């Protein structure tokens, strides 16, 4: 039944929302959606899903050799998927529409050390409003691991579902522990996703296609995704393999299962447990400063009143506050244009044609290029 999960009073507005999606392609986040689907969380918070297993993040630097480190990087990557793509269903009942970040919005937080793994810190900044682009940097100095990336989306409606092509990539840097020192890089490309359950009114995410983790060490991981009705018949399934970058079909090790549940080694490294990853393990939420200590561009400060309105069901107040923010932003951009002083990024610099990306991606896609955003050097 179309709209079966939609509250009675919002069925009409859900219908017109779906109609407007159908005739629309590009920036979904700027569309006005019915209140029951609104999330009080801004998209600048999403990079924190990369850090919710700080022990696995730190373990990316451990391992006896490059292949073992690649298996650790793959496990950490798979472990992030449950948070990235299913956590709104768990916490809010369905996938929701995040708040559309303002230009320069920041999200800052950390995962304090718990078991000797070191402290992990995160900064994210909205580096473009239209199209929305979020840049992020996550780092654990003690472990010698950091992740830098940016995220944008291109959406299109395909009749029953919304297809979201993820634009952007991340680079994981791991300090080498051998005598020569230096660092190993792991380029992480991002899978395609689709938003299913739209007509019913209970959206959820499914992953499809493939993504890669390509390392400067000469090894790569390829992850293939399927949903209900494909090879395993189960939702949220994947098959991952590790191989030399120069010969991706010469598979050394492989694992498969559900990225939101249990996955097992298919071809295991010697001495390994049969379980590759169990996504029922706890995720650690990021810790942020209390609101009164946050700066005025910090996400939860910017959206304080809007989020309060959404959480308490006072959608009029939420919508008024959201309009206030959007009007202020328009006025700010106008003033900047008039004065000839364009907005300056606070934490990141824009780097056209990321050469690290160009070099590493050439293993699977010759000539591909992408811009990136680098964290500005910090003055200690
Ligand atoms: C597509 C999406 C905004 C982008 C979200 C991203 C791709 C952001 C980067 C994260 O690392 C991973 C991630 C997970 C989310 O699943 C994805 C969001 C899902 C919905 C949202 C749309 C803009 C909102 C659509 C509105 C309705 C119909 C739910």
XYZ file of N, CA and C in Angstrom, residues 91-360:
810
model
N 17.670 4.292 15.483
C 17.405 5.320 16.491
C 16.104 6.089 16.243
N 15.667 6.184 14.956
C 14.483 7.015 14.687
C 13.380 6.278 13.923
N 13.541 4.962 13.719
C 12.475 4.178 13.094
C 12.544 4.043 11.595
N 13.194 4.999 10.904
C 13.395 4.868 9.453
C 14.527 5.816 9.065
N 14.981 5.703 7.817
C 15.950 6.694 7.328
C 15.247 8.048 7.358
N 15.979 9.107 7.679
C 15.357 10.435 7.791
C 16.108 11.420 6.919
N 15.495 12.591 6.767
C 16.144 13.628 5.968
C 16.966 14.518 6.905
N 18.306 14.477 6.744
C 19.130 15.266 7.666
C 18.979 16.768 7.416
N 19.364 17.577 8.395
C 19.382 19.025 8.198
C 20.449 19.357 7.164
N 20.123 20.304 6.302
C 21.028 20.669 5.215
C 22.037 21.698 5.735
N 23.307 21.323 5.899
C 24.266 22.195 6.581
C 24.449 23.560 5.912
N 24.748 24.564 6.722
C 25.071 25.881 6.158
C 26.561 25.909 5.834
N 26.949 26.814 4.954
C 28.354 26.934 4.568
C 29.191 27.299 5.805
N 30.255 26.562 6.023
C 31.149 26.865 7.154
C 30.740 26.202 8.451
N 29.642 25.447 8.418
C 29.203 24.736 9.634
C 30.275 23.716 10.046
N 30.499 23.613 11.350
C 31.557 22.725 11.858
C 30.973 21.641 12.753
N 31.595 20.487 12.743
C 31.256 19.458 13.726
C 32.570 18.933 14.286
N 32.732 19.085 15.595
C 34.007 18.768 16.243
C 33.741 17.841 17.427
N 34.537 16.800 17.568
C 34.332 15.903 18.708
C 35.464 14.905 18.828
N 35.336 13.996 19.781
C 36.406 13.014 19.982
C 35.877 11.734 20.617
N 36.699 10.711 20.532
C 36.463 9.457 21.240
C 37.642 9.303 22.198
N 37.449 9.581 23.477
C 38.568 9.494 24.410
C 39.142 8.078 24.452
N 40.414 7.981 24.807
C 41.078 6.674 24.887
C 40.356 5.796 25.908
N 40.189 4.509 25.566
C 39.545 3.607 26.534
C 40.435 2.437 26.932
N 41.065 1.825 25.902
C 41.861 0.634 26.219
C 43.251 0.718 25.622
N 43.881 1.895 25.748
C 45.244 2.026 25.243
C 45.338 2.306 23.758
N 44.166 2.512 23.089
C 44.206 2.714 21.629
C 44.527 4.161 21.259
N 44.549 5.071 22.251
C 44.792 6.491 21.971
C 43.482 7.238 21.771
N 43.582 8.588 21.781
C 42.373 9.403 21.570
C 42.149 9.609 20.068
N 40.910 9.529 19.644
C 40.585 9.784 18.233
C 39.807 11.101 18.168
N 40.214 11.983 17.248
C 39.534 13.286 17.161
C 38.946 13.475 15.766
N 37.899 14.271 15.704
C 37.242 14.539 14.419
C 36.970 16.026 14.237
N 37.277 16.544 13.049
C 36.730 17.848 12.654
C 36.080 17.679 11.288
N 34.898 18.245 11.151
C 34.217 18.229 9.850
C 33.758 19.651 9.562
N 33.787 20.014 8.293
C 33.362 21.370 7.908
C 32.535 21.289 6.633
N 31.465 22.075 6.589
C 30.675 22.152 5.359
C 31.413 23.110 4.421
N 32.051 22.558 3.391
C 32.909 23.374 2.531
C 32.166 23.896 1.311
N 30.945 23.393 1.090
C 30.102 23.941 0.024
C 28.648 23.742 0.447
N 27.813 24.767 0.149
C 26.394 24.644 0.514
C 25.601 24.077 -0.659
N 25.914 24.577 -1.836
C 25.212 24.107 -3.025
C 26.202 23.854 -4.135
N 26.546 22.626 -4.495
C 26.015 21.401 -3.900
C 26.593 21.181 -2.507
N 25.868 20.448 -1.642
C 26.403 20.219 -0.300
C 27.641 19.315 -0.345
N 28.734 19.792 0.237
C 29.960 18.984 0.348
C 30.492 19.120 1.778
N 30.745 17.987 2.410
C 31.289 17.991 3.774
C 32.705 17.420 3.733
N 33.666 18.151 4.306
C 35.042 17.645 4.401
C 35.290 17.202 5.843
N 36.121 16.175 6.021
C 36.364 15.691 7.387
C 37.783 15.192 7.564
N 38.224 15.229 8.813
C 39.554 14.726 9.163
C 39.429 14.047 10.512
N 39.824 12.777 10.558
C 39.747 11.989 11.795
C 41.153 11.505 12.082
N 41.589 11.639 13.332
C 42.982 11.295 13.574
C 43.206 10.655 14.943
N 44.104 9.675 14.968
C 44.567 9.097 16.226
C 46.091 9.189 16.175
N 46.636 10.214 16.865
C 48.077 10.477 16.766
C 48.896 9.356 17.378
N 48.414 8.818 18.523
C 49.162 7.747 19.196
C 49.293 6.523 18.267
N 48.230 6.179 17.599
C 48.267 5.002 16.718
C 48.930 5.318 15.383
N 49.033 6.611 15.032
C 49.616 6.984 13.741
C 48.672 6.722 12.582
N 47.382 6.977 12.811
C 46.379 6.741 11.763
C 45.518 7.991 11.583
N 45.267 8.375 10.335
C 44.314 9.467 10.114
C 43.513 9.199 8.839
N 42.344 9.809 8.793
C 41.457 9.648 7.634
C 41.008 11.037 7.210
N 41.167 11.315 5.907
C 40.769 12.625 5.397
C 39.895 12.403 4.183
N 38.779 13.091 4.103
C 37.930 12.857 2.943
C 36.858 13.917 2.798
N 36.077 13.772 1.745
C 34.925 14.662 1.575
C 33.789 13.858 0.971
N 32.581 14.381 1.182
C 31.408 13.612 0.810
C 30.360 14.523 0.180
N 29.876 14.103 -0.997
C 28.779 14.800 -1.669
C 27.915 13.731 -2.324
N 26.742 14.089 -2.782
C 25.850 13.077 -3.348
C 25.165 13.593 -4.611
N 24.954 12.673 -5.543
C 24.148 12.982 -6.739
C 22.973 12.032 -6.723
N 21.771 12.575 -6.718
C 20.613 11.692 -6.566
C 19.732 11.672 -7.819
N 19.105 10.517 -8.037
C 18.108 10.438 -9.111
C 17.024 9.456 -8.693
N 15.804 9.645 -9.190
C 14.670 8.808 -8.807
C 14.457 7.772 -9.890
N 14.319 6.493 -9.469
C 14.208 5.457 -10.498
C 12.871 4.710 -10.388
N 11.816 5.411 -10.108
C 10.494 4.789 -10.061
C 10.101 4.385 -8.655
N 10.778 3.372 -8.092
C 10.432 2.909 -6.741
C 11.399 3.422 -5.694
N 12.652 3.701 -6.146
C 13.651 4.088 -5.143
C 14.472 5.285 -5.623
N 15.223 5.868 -4.675
C 16.107 6.983 -5.023
C 17.524 6.410 -5.100
N 18.210 6.668 -6.196
C 19.599 6.207 -6.319
C 20.512 7.359 -5.910
N 21.453 7.064 -5.033
C 22.390 8.096 -4.574
C 23.802 7.675 -4.953
N 24.393 8.438 -5.867
C 25.785 8.183 -6.225
C 26.620 9.027 -5.259
N 27.506 8.368 -4.549
C 28.349 9.129 -3.628
C 29.536 9.716 -4.393
N 29.696 11.005 -4.261
C 30.817 11.692 -4.886
C 31.808 12.014 -3.776
N 33.096 11.773 -4.035
C 34.094 12.026 -2.997
C 34.846 10.749 -2.689
N 35.889 10.877 -1.922
C 36.685 9.718 -1.527
C 37.375 10.048 -0.210
N 37.997 9.040 0.385
C 38.742 9.287 1.625
C 40.118 8.658 1.487
N 41.090 9.251 2.157
C 42.421 8.640 2.180
C 42.814 8.374 3.633
N 43.101 7.111 3.898
C 43.558 6.704 5.227
C 45.087 6.721 5.177
N 45.692 7.420 6.151
C 47.167 7.469 6.223
C 47.626 6.699 7.437
N 48.566 5.799 7.231
C 49.057 4.965 8.324
C 50.563 5.118 8.407
N 51.042 5.572 9.576
C 52.500 5.713 9.729
C 53.148 4.344 9.801
N 54.227 4.172 9.035
C 54.925 2.884 9.056
C 55.747 2.767 10.339
N 55.825 1.546 10.854
C 56.563 1.357 12.109
C 57.960 0.798 11.862
N 58.316 0.537 10.576
C 59.637 -0.039 10.306
C 60.718 1.054 10.336
N 61.984 0.630 10.127
C 63.125 1.546 10.259
C 63.046 2.722 9.280
N 62.501 2.482 8.075
C 62.447 3.570 7.075
C 61.396 4.632 7.413
N 60.421 4.280 8.217
C 59.340 5.225 8.542
C 58.478 5.505 7.321
N 57.973 6.728 7.221
C 57.104 7.080 6.094
C 55.678 6.636 6.361
N 54.821 6.766 5.343
C 53.425 6.391 5.569
C 52.856 5.597 4.405
N 51.897 4.737 4.729
C 51.166 3.995 3.709
C 49.825 4.688 3.510
N 49.372 4.708 2.263
C 48.076 5.333 1.971
C 47.080 4.257 1.562
N 45.827 4.483 1.904
C 44.735 3.608 1.468
C 43.645 4.518 0.925
N 43.435 4.464 -0.390
C 42.358 5.254 -0.997
C 41.054 4.484 -0.836
N 40.045 5.155 -0.287
C 38.747 4.501 -0.092
C 37.723 5.156 -1.008
N 37.202 4.394 -1.957
C 36.112 4.920 -2.780
C 34.801 4.516 -2.095
N 33.691 5.083 -2.544
C 32.445 4.923 -1.786
C 31.386 4.180 -2.604
N 30.600 3.316 -1.970
C 29.603 2.551 -2.729
C 28.400 3.405 -3.132
N 27.658 2.881 -4.098
C 26.403 3.539 -4.473
C 25.335 3.100 -3.482
N 24.380 3.977 -3.203
C 23.308 3.532 -2.322
C 21.958 3.852 -2.930
N 20.954 3.101 -2.482
C 19.609 3.443 -2.929
C 18.728 3.578 -1.691
N 17.780 4.493 -1.788
C 16.834 4.656 -0.683
C 15.579 3.884 -1.080
N 15.357 2.789 -0.375
C 14.209 1.922 -0.660
C 13.059 2.268 0.295
N 11.893 1.664 0.049
C 10.757 1.846 0.961
C 10.126 3.225 0.896
N 10.432 3.966 -0.175
C 9.943 5.337 -0.321
C 8.414 5.379 -0.471
N 7.890 4.545 -1.375
C 6.445 4.606 -1.647
C 5.651 4.252 -0.399
N 6.134 3.281 0.328
C 5.507 2.841 1.571
C 5.597 3.926 2.661
N 6.647 4.762 2.568
C 6.817 5.843 3.553
C 7.723 5.455 4.698
N 8.519 4.390 4.513
C 9.459 3.973 5.564
C 10.828 3.735 4.929
N 11.524 4.827 4.564
C 12.769 4.671 3.816
C 13.883 3.958 4.594
N 14.654 3.157 3.865
C 15.873 2.558 4.416
C 16.891 2.458 3.289
N 18.150 2.285 3.683
C 19.235 2.312 2.703
C 19.653 0.900 2.316
N 19.923 0.712 1.038
C 20.589 -0.511 0.591
C 21.820 -0.084 -0.208
N 22.899 -0.871 -0.088
C 24.118 -0.559 -0.846
C 24.153 -1.425 -2.094
N 24.758 -0.908 -3.155
C 24.851 -1.707 -4.386
C 26.177 -1.410 -5.088
N 26.465 -2.211 -6.112
C 27.707 -2.001 -6.861
C 28.909 -2.408 -6.038
N 29.994 -1.690 -6.226
C 31.234 -2.068 -5.541
C 32.002 -0.822 -5.128
N 32.867 -0.976 -4.145
C 33.854 0.073 -3.881
C 35.203 -0.579 -3.627
N 36.242 0.264 -3.581
C 37.603 -0.271 -3.445
C 38.353 0.402 -2.304
N 39.286 -0.343 -1.763
C 40.293 0.246 -0.877
C 41.621 -0.083 -1.572
N 42.288 0.951 -2.058
C 43.504 0.698 -2.852
C 44.695 1.282 -2.099
N 45.658 0.431 -1.796
C 46.755 0.884 -0.943
C 48.039 1.113 -1.725
N 48.846 2.045 -1.216
C 50.177 2.291 -1.797
C 51.102 1.105 -1.512
N 50.683 0.164 -0.651
C 51.515 -1.000 -0.339
C 51.455 -2.055 -1.447
N 50.570 -1.862 -2.431
C 50.487 -2.832 -3.525
C 49.346 -3.816 -3.365
N 48.486 -3.612 -2.369
C 47.329 -4.494 -2.180
C 46.042 -3.679 -2.260
N 44.975 -4.375 -2.648
C 43.685 -3.687 -2.752
C 42.575 -4.610 -2.264
N 41.529 -3.995 -1.747
C 40.328 -4.758 -1.385
C 39.189 -4.288 -2.279
N 38.388 -5.248 -2.744
C 37.206 -4.914 -3.544
C 35.998 -5.416 -2.782
N 35.003 -4.575 -2.620
C 33.809 -4.976 -1.862
C 32.604 -4.862 -2.795
N 31.885 -5.955 -2.962
C 30.663 -5.982 -3.787
C 29.448 -6.082 -2.881
N 28.413 -5.304 -3.202
C 27.224 -5.241 -2.334
C 25.984 -5.765 -3.048
N 25.137 -6.428 -2.293
C 23.821 -6.809 -2.821
C 22.779 -6.688 -1.712
N 21.529 -6.645 -2.136
C 20.438 -6.577 -1.164
C 19.574 -7.821 -1.247
N 18.380 -7.731 -0.729
C 17.431 -8.857 -0.754
C 17.279 -9.397 -2.172
N 17.259 -10.724 -2.297
C 16.948 -11.307 -3.598
C 18.139 -11.470 -4.519
N 19.351 -11.114 -4.085
C 20.521 -11.355 -4.926
C 21.220 -12.624 -4.438
N 22.594 -12.697 -4.525
C 23.205 -13.994 -4.270
C 22.958 -14.605 -2.908
N 22.852 -13.812 -1.851
C 22.632 -14.441 -0.549
C 21.152 -14.435 -0.202
N 20.369 -13.635 -0.942
C 18.959 -13.508 -0.638
C 18.708 -12.598 0.552
N 19.784 -12.148 1.200
C 19.604 -11.327 2.399
C 19.910 -9.861 2.117
N 19.240 -8.988 2.872
C 19.515 -7.556 2.749
C 20.924 -7.269 3.266
N 21.490 -6.139 2.859
C 22.760 -5.632 3.410
C 23.892 -6.653 3.337
N 24.029 -7.313 2.172
C 25.074 -8.327 2.041
C 26.285 -7.789 1.285
N 27.430 -8.395 1.547
C 28.644 -8.027 0.806
C 29.554 -9.225 0.627
N 30.420 -9.113 -0.376
C 31.521 -10.060 -0.550
C 32.753 -9.199 -0.753
N 33.803 -9.478 0.015
C 35.021 -8.659 -0.110
C 36.210 -9.550 -0.386
N 37.121 -9.064 -1.221
C 38.326 -9.844 -1.464
C 39.555 -8.945 -1.425
N 40.660 -9.560 -1.017
C 41.937 -8.840 -0.957
C 42.876 -9.481 -1.979
N 43.531 -8.636 -2.768
C 44.409 -9.156 -3.826
C 45.522 -8.143 -4.094
N 46.580 -8.568 -4.800
C 47.577 -7.577 -5.214
C 46.904 -6.595 -6.177
N 47.222 -5.316 -6.068
C 46.580 -4.299 -6.916
C 46.830 -4.595 -8.394
N 47.993 -5.189 -8.690
C 48.343 -5.436 -10.088
C 47.566 -6.620 -10.679
N 46.917 -7.450 -9.812
C 46.183 -8.612 -10.319
C 44.999 -8.872 -9.388
N 43.950 -8.087 -9.613
C 42.831 -8.105 -8.661
C 42.079 -9.439 -8.615
N 42.240 -10.265 -9.666
C 41.544 -11.554 -9.613
C 42.382 -12.649 -8.933
N 43.611 -12.334 -8.543
C 44.430 -13.310 -7.798
C 44.135 -13.143 -6.299
N 42.924 -13.576 -5.906
C 42.435 -13.302 -4.548
C 43.246 -14.047 -3.478
N 43.739 -13.291 -2.510
C 44.504 -13.897 -1.410
C 43.555 -14.344 -0.296
N 42.674 -13.426 0.098
C 41.716 -13.719 1.167
C 40.366 -13.122 0.795
N 39.293 -13.734 1.330
C 37.973 -13.144 1.081
C 37.058 -13.354 2.284
N 36.086 -12.473 2.399
C 35.114 -12.562 3.498
C 33.750 -12.198 2.944
N 32.679 -12.703 3.553
C 31.339 -12.332 3.091
C 30.308 -12.479 4.207
N 29.171 -11.844 3.994
C 28.108 -11.910 4.993
C 27.296 -10.637 4.961
N 26.759 -10.254 6.124
C 25.949 -9.038 6.200
C 26.757 -7.931 6.858
N 26.793 -6.770 6.205
C 27.567 -5.680 6.810
C 26.871 -5.100 8.037
N 25.564 -5.376 8.181
C 24.877 -4.891 9.389
C 24.723 -6.028 10.399
N 25.309 -7.189 10.086
C 25.235 -8.344 10.990
C 26.582 -9.052 11.030
N 26.528 -10.386 10.865
C 27.772 -11.156 10.980
C 28.337 -11.456 9.588
N 29.643 -11.332 9.469
C 30.308 -11.756 8.236
C 31.435 -12.710 8.594
N 31.741 -13.604 7.655
C 32.744 -14.643 7.943
C 33.813 -14.684 6.866
N 34.957 -15.179 7.231
C 36.008 -15.417 6.250
C 35.544 -16.523 5.309
N 35.775 -16.362 4.021
C 35.517 -17.432 3.058
C 36.862 -18.099 2.792
N 37.856 -17.255 2.555
C 39.232 -17.725 2.385
C 40.023 -16.973 3.446
N 40.340 -17.651 4.537
C 40.882 -16.948 5.711
C 42.406 -16.978 5.759
N 43.011 -15.910 6.291
C 44.447 -15.953 6.558
C 44.712 -17.023 7.625
N 45.893 -17.640 7.634
C 46.158 -18.716 8.593
C 45.924 -18.258 10.037
N 45.345 -19.126 10.816
C 45.179 -18.870 12.253
C 44.054 -17.909 12.613
N 43.197 -17.545 11.643
C 42.116 -16.579 11.947
C 40.852 -17.307 12.394
N 40.120 -16.649 13.257
C 38.783 -17.053 13.662
C 37.882 -17.086 12.422
N 36.782 -17.879 12.432
C 35.952 -17.891 11.224
C 35.158 -16.585 11.051
N 34.877 -15.902 12.180
C 34.114 -14.646 12.067
C 35.038 -13.517 11.621
N 34.622 -12.813 10.562
C 35.398 -11.659 10.089
C 35.029 -10.420 10.908
N 33.701 -10.159 10.998
C 33.237 -9.031 11.809
C 31.805 -9.281 12.275
N 31.510 -8.945 13.515
C 30.154 -9.042 14.033
C 29.660 -7.629 14.337
N 28.760 -7.138 13.485
C 28.292 -5.751 13.602
C 27.386 -5.532 14.815
N 27.115 -6.625 15.564
C 26.353 -6.434 16.806
C 27.244 -5.891 17.919
N 28.552 -5.846 17.689
C 29.452 -5.201 18.659
C 29.057 -3.739 18.818
N 29.261 -3.222 20.053
C 28.851 -1.835 20.300
C 29.594 -0.834 19.424
N 28.861 0.215 19.019
C 29.504 1.366 18.385
C 29.661 2.432 19.460
N 30.772 3.178 19.411
C 30.953 4.254 20.404
C 30.604 5.592 19.780
N 29.588 6.270 20.373
C 29.178 7.564 19.837
C 30.246 8.611 20.134
N 30.401 9.549 19.244
C 31.367 10.627 19.438
C 30.968 11.508 20.635
N 31.964 12.070 21.329
C 31.652 13.016 22.418
C 31.914 14.434 21.930
N 30.973 15.322 22.232
C 31.146 16.724 21.829
C 31.051 17.619 23.060
N 31.535 18.849 22.931
C 31.449 19.817 24.028
C 29.985 20.098 24.358
N 29.684 20.422 25.622
C 28.306 20.849 25.908
C 27.968 22.099 25.079
N 26.669 22.254 24.769
C 26.260 23.346 23.872
C 26.781 24.719 24.289
N 26.797 24.986 25.620
C 27.202 26.329 26.068
C 28.677 26.602 25.782
N 29.441 25.552 25.516
C 30.869 25.767 25.213
C 31.158 25.733 23.719
N 30.127 25.471 22.922
C 30.363 25.370 21.476
C 30.382 26.737 20.808
N 31.194 26.840 19.739
C 31.264 28.070 18.957
C 30.005 28.249 18.119
N 29.791 29.494 17.609
C 28.512 29.756 16.936
C 28.359 29.047 15.588
N 29.464 28.565 15.009
C 29.356 27.823 13.748
C 29.286 26.312 13.971
N 29.341 25.885 15.218
C 29.273 24.443 15.461
C 27.836 23.942 15.260
N 27.763 22.805 14.573
C 26.495 22.291 14.079
C 25.348 22.300 15.093
N 25.586 21.742 16.270
C 24.462 21.625 17.223
C 24.054 22.981 17.766
N 25.000 23.974 17.707
C 24.683 25.336 18.139
C 23.843 26.009 17.037
N 24.304 25.841 15.790
C 23.585 26.457 14.661
C 22.130 25.989 14.649
N 21.918 24.665 14.822
C 20.589 24.075 14.628
C 19.853 23.846 15.951
N 20.348 24.454 17.036
C 19.789 24.178 18.371
C 18.261 24.261 18.398
N 17.719 25.404 17.933
C 16.265 25.636 18.032
C 15.494 24.761 17.038
N 16.050 24.626 15.823
C 15.381 23.801 14.804
C 15.274 22.368 15.321
N 16.401 21.851 15.829
C 16.443 20.467 16.303
C 15.483 20.269 17.481
N 15.436 21.270 18.358
C 14.528 21.211 19.517
C 13.080 21.072 19.032
N 12.739 21.870 18.006
C 11.389 21.844 17.439
C 11.070 20.476 16.855
N 12.018 19.921 16.100
C 11.773 18.606 15.468
C 11.629 17.540 16.549
N 12.523 17.595 17.562
C 12.487 16.558 18.613
C 11.184 16.606 19.412
N 10.683 17.835 19.649
C 9.492 17.939 20.499
C 8.200 17.919 19.686
N 8.318 17.814 18.353
C 7.112 17.776 17.524
C 6.544 19.166 17.275
N 7.297 20.217 17.638
C 6.850 21.582 17.376
C 7.413 22.015 16.007
N 6.780 21.485 14.951
C 7.333 21.673 13.607
C 7.218 23.114 13.122
N 6.233 23.873 13.640
C 6.121 25.286 13.246
C 7.343 26.046 13.712
N 7.715 25.802 14.976
C 8.890 26.484 15.542
C 10.136 26.055 14.766
N 10.217 24.739 14.439
C 11.379 24.229 13.713
C 11.485 24.909 12.354
N 10.354 24.987 11.663
C 10.378 25.526 10.313
C 10.675 27.036 10.325
N 10.150 27.750 11.339
C 10.443 29.191 11.455
C 11.937 29.414 11.661
N 12.520 28.595 12.562
C 13.936 28.782 12.874
C 14.812 28.418 11.669
N 14.393 27.382 10.943
C 15.137 26.957 9.747
C 15.101 28.094 8.706
N 13.934 28.721 8.529
C 13.825 29.834 7.571
C 14.692 31.006 8.008
N 14.714 31.257 9.335
C 15.565 32.349 9.835
C 17.023 32.107 9.435
N 17.490 30.857 9.661
C 18.887 30.514 9.348
C 19.144 30.679 7.847
N 18.215 30.181 7.036
C 18.405 30.254 5.582
C 18.412 31.714 5.091
N 17.550 32.550 5.682
C 17.541 33.967 5.283
C 18.845 34.651 5.667
N 19.313 34.347 6.877
C 20.592 34.935 7.324
C 21.720 34.532 6.371
N 21.680 33.283 5.950
C 22.727 32.788 5.051
C 22.675 33.514 3.704
N 21.451 33.700 3.184
C 21.317 34.412 1.898
C 21.866 35.831 2.021
N 21.542 36.489 3.148
C 21.993 37.870 3.353
C 23.529 37.918 3.439
N 24.085 36.939 4.107
C 25.540 36.866 4.273
C 26.243 36.717 2.923
N 25.713 35.803 2.085
C 26.322 35.570 0.766
C 26.234 36.835 -0.094
N 25.086 37.535 0.017
C 24.876 38.768 -0.761
C 25.913 39.811 -0.357
N 26.078 39.930 0.955
C 27.017 40.920 1.495
C 28.444 40.588 1.044
N 28.799 39.300 1.102
C 30.148 38.888 0.686
C 30.387 39.229 -0.778
N 29.357 38.996 -1.615
C 29.505 39.301 -3.042
C 29.668 40.808 -3.223
N 28.838 41.576 -2.517
C 28.892 43.027 -2.654
C 30.259 43.569 -2.226
N 30.802 43.010 -1.155
C 32.091 43.503 -0.640
C 33.282 42.873 -1.352
N 33.017 41.838 -2.135
C 34.127 41.133 -2.804
C 34.972 40.335 -1.828
N 34.360 39.876 -0.737
C 35.100 39.073 0.258
C 34.428 37.712 0.402
N 34.731 36.787 -0.523
C 34.047 35.483 -0.469
C 34.349 34.723 0.816
N 33.446 33.813 1.134
C 33.589 32.987 2.335
C 34.930 32.236 2.319
N 35.619 32.213 3.449
C 36.889 31.477 3.560
C 36.670 30.214 4.382
N 37.234 29.091 3.924
C 37.130 27.859 4.708
C 37.971 28.002 5.963
N 37.488 27.386 7.044
C 38.171 27.554 8.333
C 39.234 26.468 8.562
N 38.853 25.205 8.352
C 39.737 24.095 8.738
C 40.391 23.401 7.547
N 39.867 23.613 6.325
C 40.315 22.831 5.166
C 40.737 23.755 4.027
N 41.551 23.217 3.113
C 41.820 23.925 1.851
C 41.372 23.046 0.693
N 40.867 23.702 -0.314
C 40.408 22.974 -1.504
C 41.625 22.646 -2.368
N 41.773 21.363 -2.737
C 42.890 20.954 -3.597
C 42.319 20.398 -4.901
N 42.497 21.119 -6.020
C 41.982 20.574 -7.277
C 42.829 19.374 -7.708
N 42.197 18.376 -8.293
C 42.880 17.181 -8.793
C 43.843 16.576 -7.777
N 43.295 15.861 -6.840
C 44.089 15.201 -5.796
C 45.029 14.171 -6.437
N 46.334 14.444 -6.377
C 47.299 13.567 -7.060
C 47.408 12.196 -6.398
N 47.174 12.125 -5.089
C 47.195 10.820 -4.415
C 46.049 9.965 -4.941
N 44.891 10.610 -5.125
C 43.723 9.906 -5.690
C 44.052 9.419 -7.102
N 44.564 10.340 -7.946
C 44.839 10.027 -9.354
C 45.762 8.815 -9.447
N 46.810 8.792 -8.589
C 47.797 7.714 -8.652
C 47.178 6.379 -8.212
N 46.485 6.384 -7.091
C 45.969 5.117 -6.552
C 44.774 4.583 -7.345
